[in-house]
Tab-separated table of C-alpha atoms in Angstrom:
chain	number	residue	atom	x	y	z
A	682	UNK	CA	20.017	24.882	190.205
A	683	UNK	CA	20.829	22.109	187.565
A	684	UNK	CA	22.866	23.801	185.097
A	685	UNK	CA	20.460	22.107	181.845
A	686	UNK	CA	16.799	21.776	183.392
A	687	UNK	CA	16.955	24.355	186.391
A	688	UNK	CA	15.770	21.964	189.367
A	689	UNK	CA	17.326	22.682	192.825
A	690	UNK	CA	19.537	19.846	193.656
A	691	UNK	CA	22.643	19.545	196.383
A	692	UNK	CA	25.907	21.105	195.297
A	693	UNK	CA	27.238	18.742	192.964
A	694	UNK	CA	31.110	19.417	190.964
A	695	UNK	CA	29.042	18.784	187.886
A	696	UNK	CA	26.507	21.536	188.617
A	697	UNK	CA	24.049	18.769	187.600
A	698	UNK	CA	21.127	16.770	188.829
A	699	UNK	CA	21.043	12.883	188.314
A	700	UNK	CA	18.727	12.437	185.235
A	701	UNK	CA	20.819	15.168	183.066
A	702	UNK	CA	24.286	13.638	184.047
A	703	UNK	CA	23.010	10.279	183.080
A	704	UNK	CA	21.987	11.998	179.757
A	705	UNK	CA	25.037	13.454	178.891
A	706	UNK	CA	27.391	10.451	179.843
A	707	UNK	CA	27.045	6.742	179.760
A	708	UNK	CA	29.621	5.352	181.458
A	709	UNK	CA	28.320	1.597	180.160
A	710	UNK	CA	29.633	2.858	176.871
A	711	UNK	CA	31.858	-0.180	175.324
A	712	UNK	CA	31.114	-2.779	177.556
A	713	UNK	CA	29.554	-5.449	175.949
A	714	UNK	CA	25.897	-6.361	176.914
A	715	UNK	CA	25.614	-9.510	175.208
A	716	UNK	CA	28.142	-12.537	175.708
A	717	UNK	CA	28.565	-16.283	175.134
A	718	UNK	CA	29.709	-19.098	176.827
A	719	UNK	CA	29.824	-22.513	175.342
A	720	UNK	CA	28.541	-25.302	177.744
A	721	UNK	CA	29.814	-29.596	177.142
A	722	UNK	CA	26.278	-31.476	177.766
A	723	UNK	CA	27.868	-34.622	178.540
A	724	UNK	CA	29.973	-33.922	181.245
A	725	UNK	CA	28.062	-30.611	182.052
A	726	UNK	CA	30.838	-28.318	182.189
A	727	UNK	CA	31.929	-25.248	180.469
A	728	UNK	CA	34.544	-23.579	178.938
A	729	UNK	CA	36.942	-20.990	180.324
A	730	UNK	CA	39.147	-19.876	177.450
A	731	UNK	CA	41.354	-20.596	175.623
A	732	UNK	CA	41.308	-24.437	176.730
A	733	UNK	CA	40.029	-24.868	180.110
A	734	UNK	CA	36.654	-27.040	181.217
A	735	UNK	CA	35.685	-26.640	184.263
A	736	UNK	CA	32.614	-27.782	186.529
A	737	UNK	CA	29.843	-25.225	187.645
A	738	UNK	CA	26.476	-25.014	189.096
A	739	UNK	CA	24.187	-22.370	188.409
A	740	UNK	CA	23.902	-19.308	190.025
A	741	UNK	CA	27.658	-20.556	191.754
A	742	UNK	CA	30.502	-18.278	192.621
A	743	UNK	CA	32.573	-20.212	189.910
A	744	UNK	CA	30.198	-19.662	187.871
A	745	UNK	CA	30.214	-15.746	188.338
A	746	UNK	CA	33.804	-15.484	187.454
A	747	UNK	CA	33.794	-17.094	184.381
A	748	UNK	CA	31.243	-14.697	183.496
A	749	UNK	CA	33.352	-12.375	184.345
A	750	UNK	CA	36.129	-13.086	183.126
A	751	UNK	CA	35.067	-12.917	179.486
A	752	UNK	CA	34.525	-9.241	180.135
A	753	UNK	CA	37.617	-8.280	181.812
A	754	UNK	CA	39.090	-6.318	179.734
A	755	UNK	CA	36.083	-3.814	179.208
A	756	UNK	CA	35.523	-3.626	183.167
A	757	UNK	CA	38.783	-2.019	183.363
A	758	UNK	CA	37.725	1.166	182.643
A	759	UNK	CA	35.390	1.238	185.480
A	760	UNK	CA	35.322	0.492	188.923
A	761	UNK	CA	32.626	-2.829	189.869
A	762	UNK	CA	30.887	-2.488	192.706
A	763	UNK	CA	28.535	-5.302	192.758
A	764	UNK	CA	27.379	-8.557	190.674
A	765	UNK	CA	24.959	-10.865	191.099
A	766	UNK	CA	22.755	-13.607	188.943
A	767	UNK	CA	18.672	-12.599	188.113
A	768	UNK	CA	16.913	-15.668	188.145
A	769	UNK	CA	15.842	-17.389	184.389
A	770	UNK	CA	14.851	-20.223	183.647
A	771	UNK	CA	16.896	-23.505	183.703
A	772	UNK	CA	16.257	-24.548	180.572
A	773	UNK	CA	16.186	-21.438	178.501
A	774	UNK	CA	19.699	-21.328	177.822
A	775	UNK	CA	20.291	-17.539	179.188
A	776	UNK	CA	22.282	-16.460	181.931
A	777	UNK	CA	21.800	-12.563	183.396
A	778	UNK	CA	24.176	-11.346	185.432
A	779	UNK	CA	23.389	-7.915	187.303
A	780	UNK	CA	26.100	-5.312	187.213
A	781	UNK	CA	26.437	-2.052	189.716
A	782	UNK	CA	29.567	0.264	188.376
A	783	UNK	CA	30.910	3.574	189.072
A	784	UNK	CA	32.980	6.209	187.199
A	785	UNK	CA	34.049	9.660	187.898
A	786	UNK	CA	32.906	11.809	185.219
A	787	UNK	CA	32.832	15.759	184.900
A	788	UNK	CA	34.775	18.012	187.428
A	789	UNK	CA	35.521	14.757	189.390
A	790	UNK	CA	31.523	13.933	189.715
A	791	UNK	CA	31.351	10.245	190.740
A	792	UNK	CA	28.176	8.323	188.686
A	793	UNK	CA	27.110	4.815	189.851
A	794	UNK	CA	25.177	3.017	187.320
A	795	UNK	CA	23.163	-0.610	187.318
A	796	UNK	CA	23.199	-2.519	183.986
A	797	UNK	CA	22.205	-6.254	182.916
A	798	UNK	CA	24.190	-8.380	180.341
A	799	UNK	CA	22.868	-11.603	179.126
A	800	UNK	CA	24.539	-14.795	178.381
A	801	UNK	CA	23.644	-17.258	175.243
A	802	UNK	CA	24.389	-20.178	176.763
A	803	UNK	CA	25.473	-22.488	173.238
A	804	UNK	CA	26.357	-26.013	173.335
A	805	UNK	CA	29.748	-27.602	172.457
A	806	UNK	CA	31.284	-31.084	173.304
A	807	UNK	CA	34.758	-30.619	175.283
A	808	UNK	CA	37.286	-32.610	174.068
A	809	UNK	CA	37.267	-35.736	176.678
A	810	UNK	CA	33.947	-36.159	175.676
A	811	UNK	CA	34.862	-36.207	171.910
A	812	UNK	CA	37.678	-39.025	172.502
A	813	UNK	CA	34.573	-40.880	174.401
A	814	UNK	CA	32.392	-40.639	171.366
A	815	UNK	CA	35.480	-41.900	169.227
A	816	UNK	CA	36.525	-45.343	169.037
A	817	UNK	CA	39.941	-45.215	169.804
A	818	UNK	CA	39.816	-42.613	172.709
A	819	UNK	CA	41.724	-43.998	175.699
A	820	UNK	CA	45.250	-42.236	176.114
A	821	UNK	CA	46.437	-44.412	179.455
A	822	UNK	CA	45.427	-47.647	181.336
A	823	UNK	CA	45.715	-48.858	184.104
A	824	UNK	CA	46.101	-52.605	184.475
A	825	UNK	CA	45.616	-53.855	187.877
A	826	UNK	CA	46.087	-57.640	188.217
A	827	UNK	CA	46.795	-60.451	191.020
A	828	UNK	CA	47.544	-64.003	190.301
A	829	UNK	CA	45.134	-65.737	192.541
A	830	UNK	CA	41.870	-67.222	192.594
A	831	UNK	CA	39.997	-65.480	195.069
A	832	UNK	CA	38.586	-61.974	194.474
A	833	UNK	CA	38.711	-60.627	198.079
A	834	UNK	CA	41.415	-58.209	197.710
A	835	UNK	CA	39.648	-56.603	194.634
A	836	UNK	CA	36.026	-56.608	196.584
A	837	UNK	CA	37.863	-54.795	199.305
A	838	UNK	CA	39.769	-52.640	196.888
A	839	UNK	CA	36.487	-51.756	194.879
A	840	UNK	CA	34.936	-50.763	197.997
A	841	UNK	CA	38.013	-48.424	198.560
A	842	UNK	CA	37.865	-46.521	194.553
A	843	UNK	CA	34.174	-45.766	195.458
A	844	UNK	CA	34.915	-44.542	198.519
A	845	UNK	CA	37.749	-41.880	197.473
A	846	UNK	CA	35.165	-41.601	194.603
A	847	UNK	CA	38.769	-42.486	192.450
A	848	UNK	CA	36.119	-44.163	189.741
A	849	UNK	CA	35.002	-40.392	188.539
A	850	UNK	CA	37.457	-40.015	185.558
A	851	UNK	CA	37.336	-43.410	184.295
A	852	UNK	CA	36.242	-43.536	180.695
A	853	UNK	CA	35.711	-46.960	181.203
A	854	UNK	CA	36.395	-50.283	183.659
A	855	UNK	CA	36.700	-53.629	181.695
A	856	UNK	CA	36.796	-56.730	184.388
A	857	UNK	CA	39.002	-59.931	182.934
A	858	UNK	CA	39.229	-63.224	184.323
A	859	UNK	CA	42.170	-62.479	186.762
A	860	UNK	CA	41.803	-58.580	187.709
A	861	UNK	CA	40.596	-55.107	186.371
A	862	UNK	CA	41.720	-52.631	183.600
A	863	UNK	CA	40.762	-48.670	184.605
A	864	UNK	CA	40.804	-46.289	181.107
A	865	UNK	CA	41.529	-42.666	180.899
A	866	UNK	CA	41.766	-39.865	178.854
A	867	UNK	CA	45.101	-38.746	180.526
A	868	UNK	CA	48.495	-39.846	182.162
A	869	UNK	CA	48.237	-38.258	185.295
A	870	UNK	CA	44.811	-39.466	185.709
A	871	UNK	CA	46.079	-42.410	185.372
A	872	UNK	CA	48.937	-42.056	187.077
A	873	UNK	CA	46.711	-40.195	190.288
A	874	UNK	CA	45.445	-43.868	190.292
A	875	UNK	CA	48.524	-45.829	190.269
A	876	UNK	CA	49.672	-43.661	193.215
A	877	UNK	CA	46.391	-44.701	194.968
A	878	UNK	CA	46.508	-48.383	194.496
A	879	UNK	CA	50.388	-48.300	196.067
A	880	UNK	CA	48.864	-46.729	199.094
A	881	UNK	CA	45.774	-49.038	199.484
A	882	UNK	CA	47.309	-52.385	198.699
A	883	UNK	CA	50.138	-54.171	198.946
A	884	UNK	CA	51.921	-53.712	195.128
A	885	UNK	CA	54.592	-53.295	192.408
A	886	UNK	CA	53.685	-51.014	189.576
A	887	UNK	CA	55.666	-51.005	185.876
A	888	UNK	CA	55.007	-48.039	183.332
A	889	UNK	CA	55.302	-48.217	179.525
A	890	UNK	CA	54.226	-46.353	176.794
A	891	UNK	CA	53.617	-46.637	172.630
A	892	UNK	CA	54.100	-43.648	170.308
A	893	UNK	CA	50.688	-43.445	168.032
A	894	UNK	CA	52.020	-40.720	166.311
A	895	UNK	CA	54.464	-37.582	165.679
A	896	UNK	CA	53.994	-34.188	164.106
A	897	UNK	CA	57.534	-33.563	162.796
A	898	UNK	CA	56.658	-29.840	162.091
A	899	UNK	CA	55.375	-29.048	165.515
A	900	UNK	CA	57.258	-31.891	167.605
A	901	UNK	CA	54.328	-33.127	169.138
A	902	UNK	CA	54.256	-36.275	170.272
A	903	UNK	CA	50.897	-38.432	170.726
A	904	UNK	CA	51.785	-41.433	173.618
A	905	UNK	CA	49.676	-43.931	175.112
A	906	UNK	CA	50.847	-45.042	178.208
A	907	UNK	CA	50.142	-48.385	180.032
A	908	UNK	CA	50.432	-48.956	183.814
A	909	UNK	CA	50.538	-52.823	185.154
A	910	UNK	CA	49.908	-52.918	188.457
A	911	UNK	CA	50.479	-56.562	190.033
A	912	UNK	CA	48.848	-57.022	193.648
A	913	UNK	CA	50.970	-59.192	196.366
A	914	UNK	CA	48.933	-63.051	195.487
A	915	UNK	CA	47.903	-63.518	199.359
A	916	UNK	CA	44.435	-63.537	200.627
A	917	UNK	CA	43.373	-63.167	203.791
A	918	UNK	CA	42.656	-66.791	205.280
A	919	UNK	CA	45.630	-67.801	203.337
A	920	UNK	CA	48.432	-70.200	205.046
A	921	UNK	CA	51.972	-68.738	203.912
A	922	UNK	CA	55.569	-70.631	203.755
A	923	UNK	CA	57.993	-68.039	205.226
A	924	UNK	CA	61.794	-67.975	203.906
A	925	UNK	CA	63.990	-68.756	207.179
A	926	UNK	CA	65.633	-65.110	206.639
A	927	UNK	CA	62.179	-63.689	206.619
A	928	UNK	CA	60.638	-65.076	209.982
A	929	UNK	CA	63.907	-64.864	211.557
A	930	UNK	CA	63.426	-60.764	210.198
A	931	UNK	CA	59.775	-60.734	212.050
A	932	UNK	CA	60.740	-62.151	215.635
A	933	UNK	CA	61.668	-65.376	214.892
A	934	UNK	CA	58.142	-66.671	213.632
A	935	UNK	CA	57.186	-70.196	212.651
A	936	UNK	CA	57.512	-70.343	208.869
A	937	UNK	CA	54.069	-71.651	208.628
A	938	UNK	CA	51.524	-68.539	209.328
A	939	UNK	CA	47.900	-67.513	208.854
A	940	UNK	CA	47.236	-64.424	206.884
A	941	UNK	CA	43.663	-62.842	208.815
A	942	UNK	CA	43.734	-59.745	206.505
A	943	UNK	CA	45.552	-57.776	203.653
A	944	UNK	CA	45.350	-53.671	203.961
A	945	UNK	CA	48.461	-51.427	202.830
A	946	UNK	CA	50.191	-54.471	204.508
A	947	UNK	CA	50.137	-58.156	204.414
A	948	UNK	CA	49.039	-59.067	208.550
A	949	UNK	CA	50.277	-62.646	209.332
A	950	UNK	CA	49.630	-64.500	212.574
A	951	UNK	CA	51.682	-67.408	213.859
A	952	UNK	CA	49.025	-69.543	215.100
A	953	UNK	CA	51.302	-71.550	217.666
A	954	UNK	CA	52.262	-68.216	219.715
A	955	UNK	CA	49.820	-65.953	218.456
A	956	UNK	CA	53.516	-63.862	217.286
A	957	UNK	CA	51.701	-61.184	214.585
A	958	UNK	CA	53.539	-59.527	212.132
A	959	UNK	CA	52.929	-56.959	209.005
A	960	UNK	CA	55.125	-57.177	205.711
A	961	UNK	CA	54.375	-54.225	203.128
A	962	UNK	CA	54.614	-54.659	199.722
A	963	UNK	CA	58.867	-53.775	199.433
A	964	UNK	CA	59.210	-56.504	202.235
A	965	UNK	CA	57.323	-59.130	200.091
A	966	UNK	CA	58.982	-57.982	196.541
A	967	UNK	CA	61.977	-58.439	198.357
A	968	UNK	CA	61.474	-61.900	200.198
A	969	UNK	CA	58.287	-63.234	198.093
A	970	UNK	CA	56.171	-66.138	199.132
A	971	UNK	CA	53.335	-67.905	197.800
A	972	UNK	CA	49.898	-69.789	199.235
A	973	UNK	CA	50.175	-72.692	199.981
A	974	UNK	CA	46.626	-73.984	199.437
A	975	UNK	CA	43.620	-72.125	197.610
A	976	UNK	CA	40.377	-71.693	199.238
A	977	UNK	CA	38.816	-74.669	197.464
A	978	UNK	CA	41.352	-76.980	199.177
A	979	UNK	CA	39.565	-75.794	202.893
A	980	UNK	CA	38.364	-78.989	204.825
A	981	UNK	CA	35.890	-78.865	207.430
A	982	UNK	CA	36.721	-80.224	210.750
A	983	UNK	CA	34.851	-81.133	213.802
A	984	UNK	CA	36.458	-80.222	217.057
A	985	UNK	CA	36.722	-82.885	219.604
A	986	UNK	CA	38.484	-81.426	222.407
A	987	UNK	CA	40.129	-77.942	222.950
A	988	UNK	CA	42.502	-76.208	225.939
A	989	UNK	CA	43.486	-73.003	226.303
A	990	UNK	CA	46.693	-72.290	226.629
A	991	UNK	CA	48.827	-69.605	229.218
A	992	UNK	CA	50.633	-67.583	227.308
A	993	UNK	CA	53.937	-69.456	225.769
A	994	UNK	CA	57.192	-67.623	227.222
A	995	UNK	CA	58.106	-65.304	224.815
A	996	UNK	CA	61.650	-66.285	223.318
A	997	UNK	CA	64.664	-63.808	222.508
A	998	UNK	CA	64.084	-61.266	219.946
A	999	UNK	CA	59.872	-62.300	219.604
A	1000	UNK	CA	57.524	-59.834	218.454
A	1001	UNK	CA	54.524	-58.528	219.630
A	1002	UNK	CA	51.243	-61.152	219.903
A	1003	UNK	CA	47.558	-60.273	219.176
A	1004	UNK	CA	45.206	-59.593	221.927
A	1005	UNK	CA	42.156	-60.500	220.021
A	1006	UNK	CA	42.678	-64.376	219.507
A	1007	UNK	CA	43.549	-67.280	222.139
A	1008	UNK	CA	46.341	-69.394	221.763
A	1009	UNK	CA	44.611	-73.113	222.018
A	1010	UNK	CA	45.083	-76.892	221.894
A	1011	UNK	CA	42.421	-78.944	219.831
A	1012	UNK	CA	41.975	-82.193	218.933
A	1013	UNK	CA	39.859	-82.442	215.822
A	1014	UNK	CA	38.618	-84.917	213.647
A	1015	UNK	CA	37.451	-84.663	209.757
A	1016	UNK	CA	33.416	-84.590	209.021
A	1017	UNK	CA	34.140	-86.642	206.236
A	1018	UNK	CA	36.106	-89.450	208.866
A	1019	UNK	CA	33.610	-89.674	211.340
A	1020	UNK	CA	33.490	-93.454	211.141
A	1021	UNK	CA	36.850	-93.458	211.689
A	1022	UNK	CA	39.292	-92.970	214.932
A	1023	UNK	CA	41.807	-90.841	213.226
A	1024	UNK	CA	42.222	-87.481	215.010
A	1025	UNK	CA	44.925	-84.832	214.734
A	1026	UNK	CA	46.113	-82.485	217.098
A	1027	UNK	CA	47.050	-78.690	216.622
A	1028	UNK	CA	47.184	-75.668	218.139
A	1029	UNK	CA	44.894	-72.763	217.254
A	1030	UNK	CA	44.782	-69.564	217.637
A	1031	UNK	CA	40.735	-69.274	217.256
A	1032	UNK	CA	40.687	-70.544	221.107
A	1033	UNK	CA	38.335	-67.629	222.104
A	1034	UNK	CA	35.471	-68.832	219.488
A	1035	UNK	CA	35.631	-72.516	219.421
A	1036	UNK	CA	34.384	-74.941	221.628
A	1037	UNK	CA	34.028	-78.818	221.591
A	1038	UNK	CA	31.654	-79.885	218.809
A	1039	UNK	CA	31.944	-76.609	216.897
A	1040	UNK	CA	32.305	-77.021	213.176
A	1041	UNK	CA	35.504	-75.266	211.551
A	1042	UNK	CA	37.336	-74.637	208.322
A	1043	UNK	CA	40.965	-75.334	208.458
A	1044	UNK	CA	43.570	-77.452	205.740
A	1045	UNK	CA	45.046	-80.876	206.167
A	1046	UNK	CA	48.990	-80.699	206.031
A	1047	UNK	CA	49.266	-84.132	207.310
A	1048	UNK	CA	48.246	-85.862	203.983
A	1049	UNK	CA	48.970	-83.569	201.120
A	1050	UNK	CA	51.673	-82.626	198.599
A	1051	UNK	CA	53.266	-79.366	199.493
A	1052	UNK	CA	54.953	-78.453	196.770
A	1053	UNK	CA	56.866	-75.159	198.043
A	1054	UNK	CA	60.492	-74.545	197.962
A	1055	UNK	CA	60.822	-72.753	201.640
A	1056	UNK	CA	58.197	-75.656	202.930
A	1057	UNK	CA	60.160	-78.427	201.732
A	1058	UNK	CA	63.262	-77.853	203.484
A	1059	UNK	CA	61.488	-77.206	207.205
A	1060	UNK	CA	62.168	-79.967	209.594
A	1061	UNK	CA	58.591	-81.973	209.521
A	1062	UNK	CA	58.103	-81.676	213.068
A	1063	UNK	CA	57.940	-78.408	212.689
A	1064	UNK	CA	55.083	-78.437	210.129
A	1065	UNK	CA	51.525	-78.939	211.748
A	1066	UNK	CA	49.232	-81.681	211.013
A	1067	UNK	CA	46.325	-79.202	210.546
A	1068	UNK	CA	45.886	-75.531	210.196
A	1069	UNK	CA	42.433	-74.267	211.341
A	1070	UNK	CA	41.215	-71.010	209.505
A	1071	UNK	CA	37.642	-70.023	210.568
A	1072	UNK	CA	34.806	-71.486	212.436
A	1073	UNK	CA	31.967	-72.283	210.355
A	1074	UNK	CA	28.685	-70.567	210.621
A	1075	UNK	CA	25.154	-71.704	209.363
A	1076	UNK	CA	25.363	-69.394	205.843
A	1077	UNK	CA	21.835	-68.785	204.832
A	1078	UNK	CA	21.001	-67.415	208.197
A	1079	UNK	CA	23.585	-64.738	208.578
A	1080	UNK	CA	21.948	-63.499	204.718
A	1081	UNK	CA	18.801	-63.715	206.196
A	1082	UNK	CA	19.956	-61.530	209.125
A	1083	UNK	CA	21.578	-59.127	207.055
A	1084	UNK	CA	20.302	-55.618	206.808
A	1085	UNK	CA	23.215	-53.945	204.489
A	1086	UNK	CA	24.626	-53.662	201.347
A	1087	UNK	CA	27.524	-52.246	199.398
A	1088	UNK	CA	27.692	-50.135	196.159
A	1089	UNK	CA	29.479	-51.639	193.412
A	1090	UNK	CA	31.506	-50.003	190.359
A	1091	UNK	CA	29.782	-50.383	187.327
A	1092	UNK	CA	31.815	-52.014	184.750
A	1093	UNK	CA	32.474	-54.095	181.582
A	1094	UNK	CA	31.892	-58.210	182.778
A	1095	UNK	CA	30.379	-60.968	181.155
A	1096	UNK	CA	28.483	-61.686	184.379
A	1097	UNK	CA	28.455	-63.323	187.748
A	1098	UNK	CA	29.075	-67.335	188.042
A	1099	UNK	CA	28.368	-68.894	190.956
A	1100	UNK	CA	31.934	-69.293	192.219
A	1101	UNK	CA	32.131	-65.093	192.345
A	1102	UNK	CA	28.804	-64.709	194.038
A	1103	UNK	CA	30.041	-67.202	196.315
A	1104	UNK	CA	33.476	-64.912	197.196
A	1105	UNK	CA	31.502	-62.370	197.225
A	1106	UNK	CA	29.128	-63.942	199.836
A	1107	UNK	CA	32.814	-64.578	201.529
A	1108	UNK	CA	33.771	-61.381	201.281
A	1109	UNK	CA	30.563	-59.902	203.333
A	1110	UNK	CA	31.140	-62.432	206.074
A	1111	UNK	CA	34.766	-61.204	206.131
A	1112	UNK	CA	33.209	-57.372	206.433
A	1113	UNK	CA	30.941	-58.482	209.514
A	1114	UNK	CA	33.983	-60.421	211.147
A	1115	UNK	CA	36.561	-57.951	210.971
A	1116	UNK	CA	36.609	-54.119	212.259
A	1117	UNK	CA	39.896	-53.294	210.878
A	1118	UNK	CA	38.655	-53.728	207.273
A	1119	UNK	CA	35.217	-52.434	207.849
A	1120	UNK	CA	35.992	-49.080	208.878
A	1121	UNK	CA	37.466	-48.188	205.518
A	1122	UNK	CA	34.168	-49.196	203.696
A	1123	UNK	CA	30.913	-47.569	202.880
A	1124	UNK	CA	28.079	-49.500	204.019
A	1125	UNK	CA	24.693	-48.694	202.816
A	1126	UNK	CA	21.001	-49.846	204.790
A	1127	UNK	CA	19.513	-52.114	202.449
């Protein structure tokens, strides 16, 4: 019989049934029932002491631990058995958590006990979110920049940040008239980027920094730090000057090549032997080069007559060729000539697209000014008369036919002219044309 109301109950150490033990101990004494935890509405976060933000859903595992956490210490003196969330409202600012916990008690009697302890959830604004609300909040940038006048590289590489979802931390993306400035509220976040943007693209990167201020007392220091981040000035469709040490480096390549895209490398095609090569960024720091022409400069061209052509014996020390192009002999003649006779010959390495009266892009050697230091020393008859890019396509049909689009970063720009909606135009056609670059891209159904 229980030893203080006399019901029969199972042979217990305590001599006790359930209801009288519970009376005489509470093994919930000292642990807190109430709490607080102090939640950042902007970025939706919340706090795990003494410094710590970190992201949570509701009713998450995360979550659960944080809770607790802030009652460690009291839990100590018992053994938890289970935990668990009871549902509340979203918006009522109160979190219950649902605690099982045991303790052995009198004459080694074991007592299991379920308890609830509530959570005030209060508001408080972390402090990334406070350096956002101030003006001068920014602690490192990132200046990303490439000396050209095509945007294709930073299409492509925008299409890469919101794929690795690398845009996240940003406090802010300003867009200037010759490349892109990222804003954080840390160095390694900013340096996290940096390390990106050597992997993606083709680059050089220099780091400085500017002392705002010093505590002399504490000897803290307050930096902010500024990464410039120059991106190799070649395009794809670009024609490229070699240095003789360079091509000699790749195979012995003509000097004069085609670039057809820019990844983590530079890829170059030779289009007399359809020789392809890759130069990474160290290569090209090393042995630079420039353009030659810029995209406005393209001519369009008219092709008369084209062969194709065996494959050229390969000579000592060549390199590999591409299997996706055809090596080619045209004849072609300028759409603004056509009451002329003047033709020009050249060889091609488009030979599996073109055929006789096709319409194609390409840029006239034959009459202009090269002014480049590695062109101007080649023997002439070793330059080409013309250099054919890409065949041209009917432009407002291939819109028309397209069912896609692409997500864009949103970001600080006075807006779109019509020579940028033009590139970017330019830039789609290059995603529909080319595999390589299209795998790495997120395309959306429009």
């Amino acid at each position: 019989l229980c030893c203080q109301c006399g019901v029969p109950v199972p042979p217990n150490p305590a001599n006790m049934c359930v209801g009288c033990l519970r009376a005489q101990v509470d093994i919930t004494e000292g642990i807190p029932k109430q709490g607080t935890l102090h939640f950042c509405k902007q970025c939706e976060r919340y706090l795990q002491p003494p410094g710590t933000w970190i992201q949570c859903t509701l009713e998450s595992r995360e979550l659960l631990a944080l809770c607790l956490k802030k009652m460690k210490a009291s839990l100590s003196r018992v053994r938890l058995i289970d935990a668990g969330f009871i549902w509340t409202e979203p918006h009522s600012k109160r979190l219950k958590l649902k605690l099982t916990v045991q303790k052995e008690v009198i004459n080694g009697a074991v007592l299991q006990q379920v308890f609830v302890v509530e959570y005030i959830v209060q508001p408080q604004m972390c402090e990334d979110c406070h350096r956002i609300e101030a003006k001068d909040f920014w602690k490192a940038v990132v200046q990303v920049r490439q000396k050209t006048l095509h945007k294709k590289t930073f299409y492509y590489l925008e299409q890469l940040i919101l794929k690795h979802k690398l845009h996240q931390n940003t406090l802010r993306i300003k867009e200037i008239h010759d490349g892109l400035d990222f804003y954080y509220s840390s160095k390694q976040q900013a340096q996290k980027m940096v390390d990106f943007l050597q992997c993606t693209v083709p680059s050089r990167c220099k780091a400085s920094q500017r002392l705002m201020s010093h505590d002399i007392h504490s000897n803290v220091y307050n930096y902010k730090s500024t990464f410039s981040v120059e991106i190799v000035p070649i395009c794809k469709d670009s024609v490229v000057c070699l240095s003789p040490k360079l091509a000699q480096s790749l195979g012995n390549m003509s000097q004069i090549c085609v670039c057809i895209r820019v990844t983590s490398t530079i890829h170059l095609i030779d289009p007399s032997t359809l020789q392809i090569a890759e130069i990474d960024g160290n290569t090209y720091w090393r042995h630079p080069f420039n353009s030659l022409f810029h995209p406005k400069q393209l001519e369009e061209f008219i092709v008369m007559d084209i062969n194709r052509v065996q494959e050229k014996k390969k000579v000592a020390g060549a390199g590999p060729r591409s299997n996706k192009h055809t090596l080619a002999e045209a004849w072609v003649r300028k759409t603004s000539e056509l009451n002329t006779d003047h033709q020009y010959f050249c060889c091609t390495h488009l030979g599996h697209i073109l055929n006789p009266g096709d319409l194609v892009w390409g840029f006239d050697l034959a009459n202009c000014n090269l002014n480049d230091e590695f062109a101007n020393k080649m023997n002439p008859h070793n330059i080409p008369d013309v250099v054919l890019i890409k065949k041209s396509y009917d432009r407002t049909k291939r819109q028309h036919r397209r069912n896609w689009k692409l997500k864009q970063l949103e970001r600080d720009r006075e807006g779109m002219d019509t020579d940028d909606e033009r590139q970017y135009q330019d830039f789609l056609e290059d995603l529909e044309e080319d595999e390589a670059i299209r795998k790495n891209v997120n395309i959306y159904r429009s």
